[in-house]
Short mmCIF file of C-alpha atoms in Angstrom, two decimals:
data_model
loop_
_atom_site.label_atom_id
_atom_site.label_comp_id
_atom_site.label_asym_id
_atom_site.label_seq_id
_atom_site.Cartn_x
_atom_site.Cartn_y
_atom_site.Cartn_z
CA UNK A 28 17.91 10.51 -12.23
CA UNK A 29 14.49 10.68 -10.76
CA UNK A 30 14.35 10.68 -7.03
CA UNK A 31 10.43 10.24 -5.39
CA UNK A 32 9.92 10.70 -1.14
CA UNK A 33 6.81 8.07 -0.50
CA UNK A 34 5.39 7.26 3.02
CA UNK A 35 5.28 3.69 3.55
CA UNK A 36 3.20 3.78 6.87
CA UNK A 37 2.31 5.95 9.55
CA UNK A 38 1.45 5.05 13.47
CA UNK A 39 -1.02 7.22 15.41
CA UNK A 40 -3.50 7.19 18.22
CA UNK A 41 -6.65 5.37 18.24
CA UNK A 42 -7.90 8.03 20.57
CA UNK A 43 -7.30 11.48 18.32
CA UNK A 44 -5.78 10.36 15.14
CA UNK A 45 -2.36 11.98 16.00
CA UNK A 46 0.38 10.49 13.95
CA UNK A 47 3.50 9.77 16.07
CA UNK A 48 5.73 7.98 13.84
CA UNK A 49 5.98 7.98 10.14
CA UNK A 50 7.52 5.49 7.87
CA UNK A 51 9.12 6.99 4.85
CA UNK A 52 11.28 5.41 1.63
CA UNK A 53 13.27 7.58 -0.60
CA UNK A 54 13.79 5.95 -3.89
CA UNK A 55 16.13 6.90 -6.89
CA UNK A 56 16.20 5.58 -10.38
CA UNK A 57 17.88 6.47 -13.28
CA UNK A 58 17.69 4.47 -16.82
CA UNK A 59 20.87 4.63 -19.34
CA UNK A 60 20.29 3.04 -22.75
CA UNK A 61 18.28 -0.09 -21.96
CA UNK A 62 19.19 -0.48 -18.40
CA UNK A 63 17.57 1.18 -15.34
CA UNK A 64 19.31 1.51 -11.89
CA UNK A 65 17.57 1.73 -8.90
CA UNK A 66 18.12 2.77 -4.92
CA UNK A 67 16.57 2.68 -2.09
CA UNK A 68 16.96 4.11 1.35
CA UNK A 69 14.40 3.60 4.05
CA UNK A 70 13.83 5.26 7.70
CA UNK A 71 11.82 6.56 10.10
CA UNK A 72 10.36 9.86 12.12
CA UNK A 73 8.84 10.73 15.55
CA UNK A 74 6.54 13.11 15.49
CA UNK A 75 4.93 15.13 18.68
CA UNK A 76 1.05 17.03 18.82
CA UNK A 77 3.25 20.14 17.54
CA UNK A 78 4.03 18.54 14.41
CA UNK A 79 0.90 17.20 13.07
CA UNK A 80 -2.45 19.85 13.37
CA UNK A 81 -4.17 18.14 10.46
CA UNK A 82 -6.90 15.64 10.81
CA UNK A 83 -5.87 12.21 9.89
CA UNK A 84 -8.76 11.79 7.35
CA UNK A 85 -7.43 15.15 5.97
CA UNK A 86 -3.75 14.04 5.34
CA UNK A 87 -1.83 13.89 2.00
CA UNK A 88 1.18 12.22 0.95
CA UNK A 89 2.21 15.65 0.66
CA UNK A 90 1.87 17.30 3.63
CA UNK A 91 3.53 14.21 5.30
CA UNK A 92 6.58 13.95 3.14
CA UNK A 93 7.22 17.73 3.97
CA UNK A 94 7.08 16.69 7.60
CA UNK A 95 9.00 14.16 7.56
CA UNK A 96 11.52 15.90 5.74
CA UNK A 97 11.04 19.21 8.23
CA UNK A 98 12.34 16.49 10.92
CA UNK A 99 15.32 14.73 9.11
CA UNK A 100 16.55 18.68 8.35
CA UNK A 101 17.98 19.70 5.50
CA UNK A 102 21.42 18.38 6.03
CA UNK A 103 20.09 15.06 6.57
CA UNK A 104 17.41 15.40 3.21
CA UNK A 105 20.28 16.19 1.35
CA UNK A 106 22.53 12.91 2.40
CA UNK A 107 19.90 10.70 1.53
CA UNK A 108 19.78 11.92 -1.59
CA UNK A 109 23.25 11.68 -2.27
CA UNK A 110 23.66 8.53 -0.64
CA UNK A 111 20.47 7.40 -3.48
CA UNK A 112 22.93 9.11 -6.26
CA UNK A 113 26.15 7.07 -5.15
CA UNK A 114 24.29 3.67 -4.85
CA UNK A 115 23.17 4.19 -8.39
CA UNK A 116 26.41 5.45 -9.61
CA UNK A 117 28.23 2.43 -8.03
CA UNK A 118 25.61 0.03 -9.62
CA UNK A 119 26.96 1.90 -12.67
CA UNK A 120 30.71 1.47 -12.90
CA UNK A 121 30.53 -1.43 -9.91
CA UNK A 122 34.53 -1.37 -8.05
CA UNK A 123 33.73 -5.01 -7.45
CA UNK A 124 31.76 -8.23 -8.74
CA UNK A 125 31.38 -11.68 -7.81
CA UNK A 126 30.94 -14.43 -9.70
CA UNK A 127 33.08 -17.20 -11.72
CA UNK A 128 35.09 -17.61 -15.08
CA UNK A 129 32.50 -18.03 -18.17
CA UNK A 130 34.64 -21.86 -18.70
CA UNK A 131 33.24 -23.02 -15.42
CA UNK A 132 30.46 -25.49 -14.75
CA UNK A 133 28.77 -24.50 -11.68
CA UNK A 134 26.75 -26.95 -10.04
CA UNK A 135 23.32 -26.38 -9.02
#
């Protein structure tokens, strides 16, 4: 299973670049055979002038993932990423399913 931090979108001030609040997706995906699961788990982060030194213009992907991840805290980095590894594994051997017997005509 491959998990990859990205940064969807970040908010900041027009008047000294400061980021205040980044946008962040964590997403997992794992291919068995011919089929490939995927997760997703999406949030958000405040940062304050203490957080962010760098120049917007000088920003990478990442420096910002390891910011945003310096705010969730470890615990919290850590329960995404199992929460990522649970979605897949339920996509895997699913507990539930929906649907209707193969003799049915369903209307459409």
């Amino acid at each position: 299973m491959t998990i990859t931090w990205k940064i969807e979108q970040m908010d900041r001030q027009t008047s000294d670049g400061l980021v205040t609040t980044v946008h962040w997706r964590a997403n997992a995906t794992e291919t068995v055979g011919e089929e490939t699961y995927t997760a997703t788990s999406y949030g958000s982060v405040g940062l304050t002038a203490g957080d962010t030194l760098i120049p917007f213009a000088d920003l990478t992907e990442v420096v910002v993932i390891g910011w945003v991840k310096d705010q969730l805290g470890e615990e919290q980095v850590e329960s995404t990423e199992s929460g990522l590894t649970a979605q897949i594994a339920a996509q895997k051997a699913p507990v539930s399913v929906s649907g209707f017997p193969a003799a049915w005509t369903v209307a459409e």
